[in-house]
XYZ file of C-alpha atoms in Angstrom:
712
model
C 263.898 -60.055 -49.375
C 266.066 -57.474 -47.675
C 264.779 -55.373 -44.787
C 263.218 -52.021 -45.388
C 265.463 -48.965 -45.001
C 265.965 -47.902 -41.399
C 264.092 -44.769 -40.449
C 265.082 -42.852 -37.334
C 262.454 -42.106 -34.775
C 263.381 -38.462 -35.165
C 261.944 -38.663 -38.699
C 258.834 -40.733 -38.036
C 255.735 -39.604 -39.979
C 253.492 -36.996 -38.458
C 250.026 -37.943 -37.096
C 248.200 -36.699 -40.211
C 250.400 -38.612 -42.670
C 250.382 -41.754 -40.535
C 246.630 -41.712 -40.265
C 246.281 -41.447 -44.017
C 249.187 -43.868 -44.657
C 251.011 -41.271 -46.719
C 254.709 -40.539 -47.020
C 255.759 -37.678 -44.807
C 258.170 -35.201 -46.393
C 259.944 -32.832 -44.092
C 262.890 -31.803 -46.293
C 262.066 -28.166 -45.919
C 261.462 -28.418 -42.217
C 258.211 -28.612 -40.217
C 255.366 -28.545 -40.964
C 255.579 -31.344 -43.608
C 254.689 -30.771 -47.210
C 251.142 -32.146 -46.960
C 250.194 -30.452 -43.710
C 251.556 -27.149 -45.032
C 249.648 -27.536 -48.280
C 246.391 -28.589 -46.651
C 246.695 -26.077 -43.759
C 246.573 -28.934 -41.192
C 248.352 -29.074 -37.808
C 251.537 -31.103 -38.180
C 251.765 -32.968 -34.830
C 253.629 -35.962 -33.438
C 251.460 -36.622 -30.410
C 250.228 -40.096 -31.146
C 252.693 -43.008 -30.688
C 253.395 -45.186 -33.624
C 251.283 -48.396 -33.786
C 252.749 -51.648 -32.851
C 254.531 -53.269 -35.774
C 253.271 -56.547 -37.164
C 255.680 -59.402 -37.096
C 256.952 -60.226 -40.548
C 255.333 -63.416 -41.862
C 257.188 -66.284 -43.392
C 256.870 -66.873 -47.116
C 254.295 -69.523 -46.478
C 252.053 -67.133 -44.629
C 252.560 -64.195 -46.878
C 249.323 -64.577 -48.813
C 247.305 -64.772 -45.584
C 248.940 -61.693 -44.201
C 248.520 -59.677 -47.459
C 244.736 -59.820 -47.181
C 244.835 -57.697 -44.057
C 247.901 -55.537 -44.896
C 245.829 -52.575 -46.002
C 243.978 -52.093 -42.813
C 246.397 -53.323 -40.146
C 249.977 -52.920 -41.319
C 252.212 -50.023 -40.373
C 252.488 -47.618 -43.374
C 256.235 -47.934 -43.251
C 255.991 -51.655 -43.852
C 255.795 -52.208 -47.630
C 254.859 -55.273 -49.602
C 255.631 -56.167 -53.208
C 252.852 -56.071 -55.792
C 251.798 -59.520 -56.952
C 253.351 -58.956 -60.397
C 256.737 -58.593 -58.708
C 256.558 -61.728 -56.600
C 258.970 -64.600 -57.011
C 261.498 -62.405 -58.780
C 265.093 -63.629 -58.983
C 267.667 -62.213 -56.682
C 269.012 -60.073 -59.507
C 266.639 -58.052 -61.696
C 266.464 -58.782 -65.452
C 268.665 -56.649 -67.572
C 265.700 -54.520 -68.918
C 264.773 -53.354 -65.395
C 266.752 -50.778 -63.444
C 268.136 -51.866 -60.149
C 267.476 -50.114 -56.838
C 269.967 -48.881 -54.311
C 271.630 -51.026 -51.731
C 269.010 -50.244 -49.093
C 266.204 -51.711 -51.190
C 265.916 -55.250 -52.442
C 267.345 -55.843 -55.899
C 264.269 -57.901 -56.752
C 262.163 -54.718 -56.996
C 262.442 -52.669 -60.186
C 262.621 -48.886 -59.987
C 259.103 -47.656 -59.279
C 257.513 -45.676 -62.102
C 256.569 -42.709 -59.872
C 260.031 -41.669 -58.781
C 259.034 -38.100 -57.994
C 255.419 -38.399 -56.826
C 256.484 -37.871 -53.268
C 257.189 -34.291 -54.097
C 253.684 -33.552 -55.369
C 251.735 -31.267 -53.007
C 248.477 -32.470 -51.748
C 249.385 -36.066 -50.956
C 250.395 -39.192 -52.852
C 249.210 -42.659 -53.223
C 250.706 -45.199 -50.783
C 250.550 -47.758 -53.529
C 252.875 -45.478 -55.558
C 255.256 -44.557 -52.789
C 255.433 -47.788 -50.745
C 254.144 -50.394 -53.281
C 251.263 -51.341 -50.984
C 248.870 -53.944 -52.307
C 245.235 -52.855 -52.220
C 242.672 -55.609 -51.814
C 239.161 -54.492 -52.629
C 238.279 -50.816 -52.904
C 239.140 -48.031 -50.470
C 235.949 -46.460 -49.041
C 237.429 -43.000 -49.480
C 239.576 -41.302 -52.134
C 241.880 -38.466 -51.220
C 242.253 -35.411 -53.319
C 245.261 -35.546 -55.590
C 246.186 -33.431 -58.603
C 245.950 -34.893 -62.063
C 248.216 -32.253 -63.491
C 251.106 -32.092 -61.057
C 252.448 -35.598 -61.290
C 256.072 -34.880 -62.142
C 257.390 -37.168 -64.819
C 253.882 -38.375 -65.811
C 251.013 -37.040 -67.855
C 247.331 -37.883 -67.718
C 245.250 -38.798 -70.807
C 241.537 -39.532 -70.769
C 240.136 -42.902 -71.539
C 237.054 -41.991 -73.557
C 233.786 -44.034 -73.577
C 234.954 -46.061 -76.615
C 238.660 -46.176 -75.765
C 240.630 -49.423 -75.918
C 240.513 -49.471 -72.129
C 236.742 -49.617 -71.427
C 235.813 -47.212 -68.551
C 233.055 -49.651 -67.610
C 235.725 -52.322 -67.095
C 238.096 -50.007 -65.293
C 235.403 -49.050 -62.824
C 235.866 -52.545 -61.311
C 239.589 -51.977 -60.669
C 240.772 -51.992 -57.009
C 242.049 -48.455 -56.917
C 243.969 -47.187 -53.847
C 242.889 -44.262 -51.746
C 244.380 -41.823 -54.259
C 242.334 -43.449 -57.037
C 245.353 -45.046 -58.712
C 246.015 -48.592 -59.936
C 249.745 -49.128 -60.453
C 251.439 -51.170 -63.107
C 254.963 -50.392 -64.363
C 255.223 -47.157 -66.342
C 251.575 -46.843 -67.278
C 249.003 -46.570 -64.508
C 245.277 -46.036 -64.271
C 243.734 -43.110 -62.311
C 240.085 -42.964 -61.259
C 238.869 -39.356 -61.432
C 236.607 -39.950 -58.469
C 233.050 -38.895 -57.765
C 231.684 -40.860 -60.723
C 229.831 -42.856 -61.995
C 226.542 -41.612 -60.717
C 223.039 -41.770 -62.094
C 223.788 -39.307 -64.877
C 227.597 -39.338 -65.105
C 229.791 -41.980 -66.762
C 232.903 -43.442 -65.156
C 235.966 -41.299 -65.858
C 239.476 -42.747 -65.873
C 242.867 -41.458 -67.006
C 246.018 -43.192 -68.196
C 249.088 -41.944 -66.334
C 252.029 -42.492 -68.642
C 255.712 -41.900 -67.857
C 257.071 -39.002 -69.884
C 260.148 -40.923 -70.956
C 257.934 -43.251 -73.077
C 257.362 -40.316 -75.419
C 260.971 -39.161 -75.686
C 261.469 -40.369 -79.208
C 258.141 -38.907 -80.341
C 259.107 -35.553 -78.922
C 262.287 -35.573 -80.954
C 260.396 -36.278 -84.158
C 258.189 -33.178 -83.796
C 260.837 -30.957 -82.253
C 261.268 -27.645 -84.102
C 264.040 -26.155 -82.030
C 266.852 -24.388 -83.812
C 270.174 -23.647 -82.330
C 270.486 -24.035 -78.542
C 268.040 -25.639 -76.211
C 264.975 -23.817 -74.968
C 265.733 -23.769 -71.247
C 264.695 -21.988 -68.143
C 268.176 -20.498 -68.013
C 267.551 -18.815 -71.363
C 264.189 -17.598 -70.244
C 265.641 -16.111 -67.052
C 268.325 -14.461 -69.081
C 265.785 -12.869 -71.446
C 263.423 -11.939 -68.654
C 264.995 -11.652 -65.162
C 262.791 -12.426 -62.177
C 262.203 -8.774 -61.240
C 261.158 -8.070 -64.862
C 259.060 -11.218 -64.963
C 257.205 -10.481 -61.733
C 256.045 -7.145 -63.194
C 254.963 -8.787 -66.431
C 252.848 -11.323 -64.568
C 251.192 -8.470 -62.680
C 250.424 -6.766 -66.024
C 249.073 -10.033 -67.351
C 246.674 -10.327 -64.432
C 245.449 -6.786 -64.869
C 245.098 -6.614 -68.670
C 244.806 -10.112 -70.088
C 243.332 -12.218 -67.330
C 239.890 -10.516 -67.277
C 239.387 -11.527 -70.907
C 241.456 -14.774 -70.896
C 241.531 -16.253 -67.318
C 243.995 -19.017 -68.371
C 246.301 -19.185 -65.324
C 245.767 -20.242 -61.730
C 246.327 -17.212 -59.529
C 246.283 -19.566 -56.534
C 249.182 -21.561 -57.806
C 251.190 -18.381 -58.498
C 250.561 -17.200 -54.967
C 248.600 -14.109 -56.004
C 246.073 -12.476 -53.715
C 243.572 -9.675 -53.903
C 246.084 -7.316 -52.382
C 249.199 -8.603 -54.175
C 249.364 -9.367 -57.872
C 253.126 -9.735 -58.007
C 254.284 -13.399 -57.655
C 257.248 -14.572 -55.668
C 260.343 -15.703 -57.623
C 259.657 -19.257 -56.476
C 256.265 -19.191 -58.155
C 257.930 -18.247 -61.411
C 260.408 -21.109 -61.045
C 257.534 -23.598 -60.538
C 255.710 -22.429 -63.686
C 256.629 -24.439 -66.827
C 258.870 -22.587 -69.268
C 256.420 -22.640 -72.134
C 253.589 -21.185 -70.096
C 255.790 -18.558 -68.453
C 257.227 -17.514 -71.823
C 253.671 -17.115 -73.214
C 252.516 -15.135 -70.177
C 255.508 -12.811 -70.445
C 254.986 -12.354 -74.179
C 251.252 -11.666 -73.787
C 251.989 -8.938 -71.161
C 254.770 -7.167 -73.070
C 252.326 -4.981 -75.095
C 251.160 -3.492 -71.778
C 254.656 -2.745 -70.448
C 254.141 0.941 -71.056
C 251.787 0.989 -68.080
C 254.576 -0.072 -65.637
C 256.884 2.628 -64.348
C 259.881 0.298 -64.405
C 259.297 -1.643 -67.551
C 258.470 1.399 -69.692
C 261.952 2.727 -69.162
C 263.579 -0.658 -69.962
C 261.656 -0.899 -73.244
C 262.716 2.609 -74.213
C 266.370 1.504 -74.411
C 266.049 -2.239 -75.023
C 263.968 -4.022 -77.627
C 261.499 -6.412 -75.821
C 262.201 -10.044 -76.565
C 258.654 -10.774 -77.690
C 259.563 -12.768 -80.823
C 261.951 -15.049 -78.979
C 259.485 -15.609 -76.139
C 256.765 -16.639 -78.554
C 259.208 -18.866 -80.349
C 260.220 -20.539 -77.102
C 256.588 -21.147 -76.280
C 255.815 -22.710 -79.625
C 258.910 -24.920 -79.695
C 258.028 -26.395 -76.293
C 254.322 -26.756 -77.150
C 255.243 -28.838 -80.179
C 257.235 -31.151 -77.975
C 255.191 -31.216 -74.812
C 251.974 -32.022 -76.643
C 253.141 -35.673 -76.505
C 253.066 -35.554 -72.685
C 250.329 -32.966 -72.119
C 249.656 -30.951 -69.003
C 247.344 -28.025 -68.511
C 250.303 -25.719 -69.034
C 250.667 -26.883 -72.640
C 246.991 -25.964 -73.348
C 247.370 -22.634 -71.534
C 250.417 -21.684 -73.558
C 248.749 -22.790 -76.807
C 245.660 -20.638 -76.132
C 247.844 -17.603 -75.442
C 249.835 -18.351 -78.632
C 246.598 -18.126 -80.648
C 246.231 -14.526 -79.444
C 249.826 -13.567 -80.300
C 249.811 -9.965 -81.627
C 250.789 -9.760 -85.273
C 253.646 -7.517 -86.383
C 253.028 -4.637 -88.757
C 254.085 -6.585 -91.861
C 251.406 -9.251 -91.318
C 248.550 -7.072 -89.957
C 247.098 -6.655 -93.488
C 247.208 -10.329 -94.296
C 244.556 -12.971 -93.587
C 245.420 -15.825 -91.263
C 247.068 -18.831 -92.870
C 245.418 -22.274 -92.603
C 247.808 -22.982 -89.712
C 245.542 -21.051 -87.375
C 242.457 -23.228 -87.851
C 244.610 -26.338 -87.775
C 246.148 -25.123 -84.552
C 242.652 -24.605 -83.095
C 242.002 -28.233 -83.886
C 245.124 -29.263 -82.086
C 244.034 -27.246 -79.057
C 240.577 -28.857 -79.043
C 242.122 -32.292 -79.379
C 244.509 -31.515 -76.523
C 241.628 -30.311 -74.311
C 239.671 -33.484 -74.978
C 242.748 -35.590 -74.279
C 243.047 -33.909 -70.858
C 239.328 -34.517 -70.260
C 238.375 -30.843 -69.991
C 235.083 -31.480 -71.778
C 233.829 -33.512 -68.820
C 232.349 -31.938 -65.704
C 234.976 -32.170 -62.970
C 233.402 -30.600 -59.915
C 232.814 -33.930 -58.234
C 236.282 -35.297 -59.006
C 238.972 -36.006 -56.454
C 241.310 -33.197 -57.574
C 242.246 -29.924 -55.855
C 239.718 -27.047 -55.989
C 242.149 -24.755 -57.837
C 242.512 -27.434 -60.503
C 238.766 -27.810 -60.910
C 238.413 -24.049 -61.365
C 241.219 -23.876 -63.893
C 239.999 -26.894 -65.888
C 236.559 -25.376 -66.199
C 237.853 -21.978 -67.293
C 240.187 -23.627 -69.807
C 237.370 -25.619 -71.282
C 235.259 -22.569 -71.854
C 238.205 -20.728 -73.370
C 238.701 -23.575 -75.826
C 234.960 -23.586 -76.537
C 234.992 -19.868 -77.216
C 237.936 -20.176 -79.605
C 236.274 -22.927 -81.521
C 232.906 -21.082 -81.877
C 234.263 -17.672 -82.756
C 236.784 -18.802 -85.261
C 234.360 -21.285 -86.748
C 231.887 -18.448 -87.399
C 234.374 -15.837 -88.527
C 236.356 -18.229 -90.778
C 233.426 -20.191 -92.116
C 234.661 -23.579 -90.870
C 232.723 -26.474 -89.394
C 233.359 -26.389 -85.622
C 235.435 -29.073 -83.868
C 233.200 -29.140 -80.790
C 229.688 -30.507 -80.823
C 226.976 -30.211 -78.221
C 226.628 -33.950 -77.595
C 230.282 -34.374 -76.582
C 230.631 -32.216 -73.498
C 228.743 -31.602 -70.262
C 230.627 -28.852 -68.436
C 228.235 -26.577 -66.617
C 228.167 -22.810 -67.048
C 230.753 -20.706 -65.353
C 229.768 -19.015 -62.057
C 231.428 -16.935 -59.404
C 233.039 -19.978 -57.768
C 235.156 -20.499 -60.887
C 236.913 -17.210 -60.374
C 237.840 -17.577 -56.746
C 241.490 -17.488 -55.931
C 242.859 -19.109 -52.867
C 246.114 -18.344 -51.158
C 248.346 -21.356 -50.793
C 248.089 -22.733 -47.262
C 244.765 -20.957 -46.456
C 241.602 -22.864 -45.790
C 238.535 -22.268 -47.976
C 236.719 -20.712 -45.119
C 239.484 -18.316 -44.183
C 240.327 -14.931 -45.510
C 242.579 -16.600 -48.032
C 239.644 -17.140 -50.376
C 238.760 -14.207 -52.557
C 235.949 -13.647 -55.048
C 235.802 -10.708 -57.448
C 233.016 -8.254 -56.740
C 231.838 -8.086 -60.321
C 231.287 -10.946 -62.738
C 234.305 -11.658 -64.925
C 234.111 -10.128 -68.433
C 235.120 -13.572 -69.703
C 231.746 -14.904 -68.554
C 230.028 -12.438 -70.862
C 232.273 -13.598 -73.695
C 231.402 -17.197 -73.077
C 227.688 -16.317 -73.173
C 228.256 -14.638 -76.498
C 230.168 -17.690 -77.711
C 227.118 -19.810 -77.047
C 225.033 -17.479 -79.204
C 227.719 -17.506 -81.889
C 227.334 -21.273 -81.966
C 223.560 -20.920 -82.313
C 224.030 -18.427 -85.180
C 226.304 -20.749 -87.039
C 224.133 -23.805 -86.559
C 220.972 -21.866 -87.503
C 222.321 -20.130 -90.623
C 225.795 -21.039 -91.717
C 226.174 -24.848 -91.749
C 226.287 -26.251 -95.209
C 222.766 -27.716 -95.003
C 221.282 -24.596 -93.409
C 222.892 -22.337 -95.983
C 221.539 -24.423 -98.812
C 218.058 -24.413 -97.393
C 217.767 -20.812 -96.169
C 219.619 -18.930 -98.913
C 216.332 -18.753 -100.967
C 213.781 -18.701 -98.151
C 213.374 -15.255 -96.675
C 210.393 -15.951 -94.427
C 212.026 -18.977 -92.798
C 215.268 -16.986 -92.391
C 213.387 -14.129 -90.781
C 211.558 -16.481 -88.345
C 214.911 -18.139 -87.521
C 216.672 -14.888 -86.819
C 214.061 -13.304 -84.582
C 214.670 -15.437 -81.447
C 218.437 -15.069 -81.881
C 218.187 -11.318 -81.979
C 216.009 -11.464 -78.836
C 218.706 -13.554 -77.128
C 221.336 -10.942 -78.083
C 219.125 -8.200 -76.601
C 218.804 -10.228 -73.412
C 222.606 -10.551 -73.233
C 222.978 -6.812 -73.671
C 220.376 -6.137 -70.965
C 222.370 -8.332 -68.537
C 225.404 -6.048 -68.786
C 226.202 -3.589 -65.912
C 224.728 -0.215 -66.636
C 228.154 1.404 -67.001
C 229.088 -1.065 -69.645
C 226.253 -0.387 -72.030
C 226.455 1.672 -75.202
C 226.704 4.549 -75.679
C 227.366 5.885 -72.210
C 229.821 3.282 -70.982
C 232.417 5.069 -68.850
C 236.153 4.776 -68.420
C 237.597 3.846 -65.088
C 239.842 6.114 -63.069
C 242.919 4.616 -64.820
C 241.494 5.668 -68.180
C 240.644 2.092 -69.254
C 237.289 0.757 -70.129
C 235.829 -1.253 -67.205
C 235.427 -4.250 -69.499
C 237.400 -5.215 -72.601
C 236.096 -3.295 -75.609
C 236.596 -6.358 -77.737
C 233.618 -8.013 -76.016
C 231.396 -5.088 -77.050
C 232.631 -5.345 -80.649
C 231.969 -9.151 -80.555
C 228.330 -8.464 -79.623
C 227.922 -6.106 -82.607
C 229.520 -8.629 -84.934
C 226.970 -11.278 -83.937
C 224.068 -8.913 -84.676
C 225.677 -8.186 -88.026
C 225.944 -11.951 -88.804
C 222.216 -12.419 -88.224
C 221.334 -9.596 -90.694
C 223.934 -10.872 -93.134
C 222.075 -14.192 -93.199
C 218.713 -12.345 -93.641
C 220.040 -10.456 -96.678
C 220.994 -13.675 -98.556
C 217.509 -14.517 -99.885
C 216.567 -10.876 -100.561
C 218.297 -10.882 -103.958
C 218.468 -13.574 -106.586
C 221.740 -14.908 -107.903
C 222.689 -14.812 -111.569
C 222.847 -18.218 -113.331
C 226.222 -19.865 -112.865
C 228.594 -19.994 -115.854
C 228.733 -23.167 -117.871
C 231.782 -25.315 -117.171
C 234.141 -26.322 -119.974
C 237.124 -28.691 -119.300
C 239.556 -28.146 -122.187
C 241.330 -31.357 -121.220
C 238.154 -33.334 -121.811
C 237.165 -31.780 -125.202
C 237.093 -34.237 -128.138
C 240.318 -34.161 -130.218
C 238.491 -35.097 -133.413
C 237.348 -31.768 -135.079
C 234.277 -33.418 -136.664
C 233.173 -34.631 -133.245
C 233.487 -31.160 -131.814
C 231.493 -29.726 -134.708
C 228.816 -32.280 -134.175
C 228.666 -31.555 -130.434
C 228.277 -27.823 -131.057
C 225.528 -28.349 -133.689
C 223.546 -30.771 -131.533
C 223.807 -28.884 -128.222
C 222.560 -25.425 -127.325
C 225.328 -25.026 -124.723
C 226.723 -21.947 -126.500
C 223.429 -20.158 -126.908
C 224.057 -18.232 -123.642
C 226.596 -16.087 -125.548
C 223.742 -14.262 -127.214
C 221.713 -13.818 -124.095
C 221.506 -10.396 -122.406
C 223.290 -10.152 -119.089
C 221.078 -10.936 -116.134
C 220.902 -8.340 -113.510
C 220.724 -9.120 -109.846
C 217.264 -8.037 -108.734
C 215.265 -8.338 -105.552
C 213.687 -11.730 -104.840
C 211.624 -10.203 -102.004
C 208.960 -7.702 -102.891
C 209.502 -4.471 -100.972
C 206.894 -2.049 -99.700
C 206.950 0.568 -96.993
C 205.517 -1.784 -94.424
C 206.763 -5.192 -95.591
C 209.123 -7.439 -93.599
C 211.733 -7.083 -96.296
C 211.751 -3.283 -95.949
C 212.028 -3.570 -92.188
C 214.895 -5.997 -92.488
C 216.831 -3.654 -94.801
C 216.228 -0.755 -92.431
C 217.546 -2.787 -89.518
C 220.549 -4.066 -91.453
C 221.546 -0.497 -92.456
C 221.111 0.629 -88.865
C 223.235 -2.238 -87.704
C 226.064 -1.184 -90.051
C 225.677 2.478 -88.911
C 226.032 1.465 -85.231
C 229.183 -0.573 -85.890
C 230.685 2.332 -87.842
C 229.784 4.808 -85.080
C 231.151 2.449 -82.406
C 234.466 2.085 -84.257
C 234.764 5.815 -84.884
C 234.397 6.601 -81.150
C 237.066 4.184 -80.023
C 239.934 5.966 -78.200
C 243.440 5.152 -77.210
C 242.206 3.681 -73.916
C 240.071 1.234 -75.913
C 242.993 0.272 -78.064
C 245.179 -0.187 -74.969
C 242.967 -2.972 -73.629
C 243.153 -6.606 -74.557
C 241.630 -7.637 -77.912
C 241.022 -11.134 -79.031
C 243.077 -11.908 -82.068
C 240.017 -13.018 -84.077
C 238.606 -9.481 -83.689
C 240.579 -8.424 -86.750
C 238.501 -10.812 -88.905
C 235.419 -8.983 -87.472
C 236.615 -5.688 -88.933
C 237.036 -7.364 -92.331
C 233.524 -8.810 -91.907
C 232.088 -5.299 -91.453
C 233.794 -4.264 -94.667
C 232.141 -7.111 -96.478
C 228.749 -6.279 -94.937
C 228.670 -2.653 -96.059
C 229.580 -3.742 -99.589
C 226.746 -6.313 -99.467
C 224.252 -3.541 -98.613
C 225.528 -1.572 -101.605
C 225.707 -4.357 -104.180
C 222.291 -5.797 -103.273
C 220.538 -2.431 -102.949
C 217.058 -2.902 -104.488
C 216.692 0.731 -105.659
C 218.631 3.986 -106.082
C 217.692 5.229 -102.613
C 219.060 2.106 -100.967
C 222.143 2.194 -103.170
C 222.912 5.795 -102.125
C 222.604 4.732 -98.458
C 224.852 1.738 -99.065
C 227.473 3.860 -100.742
C 227.414 6.293 -97.893
C 227.964 3.414 -95.420
C 230.891 2.054 -97.448
C 232.518 5.465 -97.710
C 232.026 6.167 -93.935
C 233.522 2.824 -92.978
C 236.475 3.407 -95.280
C 237.220 6.746 -93.701
C 236.969 5.338 -90.194
C 239.348 2.466 -90.942
C 241.944 4.707 -92.612
C 241.956 6.970 -89.547
C 241.746 4.382 -86.753
C 244.190 1.810 -88.189
C 247.010 4.344 -87.624
C 246.585 3.679 -83.928
C 245.177 0.183 -84.094
C 246.762 -2.140 -86.705
C 244.186 -4.800 -86.005
C 241.837 -2.941 -88.372
C 244.236 -3.194 -91.276
C 242.794 -6.397 -92.708
C 239.386 -4.752 -93.013
C 240.977 -1.709 -94.660
C 242.886 -3.908 -97.083
C 239.743 -5.687 -98.219
C 238.035 -2.349 -99.025
C 241.105 -0.660 -100.539
C 241.706 -3.559 -102.923
C 238.145 -3.365 -104.334
C 238.316 0.376 -104.745
C 241.741 0.058 -106.407
C 240.219 -2.294 -109.040
C 236.937 -0.390 -109.077
C 233.593 -1.528 -107.632
C 232.059 -1.529 -111.134
C 234.787 -3.902 -112.331
C 234.742 -6.067 -109.156
C 230.971 -6.796 -109.072
C 228.180 -7.394 -111.549
C 225.995 -4.445 -110.487
C 222.412 -3.406 -111.269
C 222.203 -0.251 -113.318
C 220.851 1.866 -110.470
C 223.833 0.852 -108.277
C 226.281 1.662 -111.130
C 224.710 5.073 -111.512
C 225.102 5.848 -107.825
C 228.765 4.798 -107.870
C 229.409 6.741 -110.986
C 227.801 9.922 -109.679
C 229.740 9.656 -106.423
C 233.065 9.483 -108.295
C 232.328 12.601 -110.373
């Protein structure tokens, strides 16, 4: 075994790194990387401990048992799996430099020393850990350069209840070659299971990345991104993102971008540290708000913004990096879901790709372990906050799109335990500042995103109560049960509305000094859509359905004419041709004071409120951020107004329903000129009027009469 590399006394580790037995990096000058990151004094006051005399090979085993507690951190030992290696490494292992023994293969974590916040001595110096360290130092799961972390679930091939017995080092890591185990830390406890991650080298997935690569032409590189969006341009876009997008989608770590309460413009170095796919998605998300920047508005006047290319860059890299996932991949994917549609696609429904992509995002979040409470883990505070916000963003996407698209959700209650968001999840901490210093900032008002998350939970309850396959089958003909099911949900929606700040409530919610609504208008609209979904479910059993048509399969008809004649003579299947057409008529008896009458009144009032809300929207409302699934909500309103008309139990209700349909149609035709997100709802109504409502639906006579009189 060759001697360890010589280290000059001028570059001996600082007191903090020596005490923790961590590598001391001073490449950028003093203080060292860890002391600067942790805001600790970087001193060299204590003399180095006396070195232990190197043991002979016969005494190596005896010495190893006490190496952890007594050896100098600069004195490294070989892991047991690397003992008794030949003088020259096998051909399949890379060789080290001349200063390190050739018997030791290249360590898997070649760049972990650069990770802020400390590294594992077992990773940097190949220390052998005997037993378990009594403490575990905080270390990021997401910032291991060259490695990605994947959760070992409860039934994974590597049993977490076996891994809990591993002798992890003081960073919670157990090293192997290119795949290592990481203990999350803080668990197991009485009510929490053990949580472990697999740390896999990125180069193991190189071939898989090539298989799913969708790049065309040149490589998607940081150089191309910087050419499309120079740093001075990008800094302003990040500032716009924080102002307009972040309140509704808090998907980035402001702490990691060096943002403070007084400065929302990041340094160029922060942009360089941000992965290309995330930075491209942030830039593209902020471009629609460039008109609010004095510098960018002029640039966009004379230069077409590169939005399409930025979104393409983000998607290309997401498709590759999903094999070696980091939080940035999930962040970029969530932003990609809310990509604004161009004019040519605004009138079209989402393709099946969208729901499939939501499934990819949910799977990615679960791979990263976001569905597990992380507040007790041994990871940095900023990473805990970001992981929790990202989980709730994924949860919201799943619940809203499940309800609006009529799809079974990917996320189920029994599979996650992340606690509700609170003010601590929206702190941002200046790099290098302690948590007790002025570097920690908390917004004065609750984040609008928290209100959206609360609504997402109610959306889940609405879907589970009314719109699952089993619930739909059971409740579609049971009005009383539907009514009793909907009452507590409506009360919960009222409680949510009562929790809003006074200035945010309808109809007197005010605009801020800048002319923008104090909270995203899309959250208000989401609330109204949930109320509408409850009444939509209550309307289902209020009218009976016509008998379904009989099914004939021409491919299965007998080829023998005599057999066909016998079948017709012996079976009454064709008798329905002589039956009068069955009208849709009320299944619930109505009276002035019945529950059915009250439900219809409330449903019509709900539609009127949504129409009035949409009519009163102004340019400042359209300027704010809108969730991309909101456009499905406008189409849902179109459907709801038609439902009130088609199922109207009498002429009076039919006239009211026709009035609502016409009012909504006029509002959409006017507002969609300024807000293309409404075009899908307009297209749905226009198509039915183009064919004719009488030809589109089987209508009761009193409804036909109302429609006919309105067209005269």
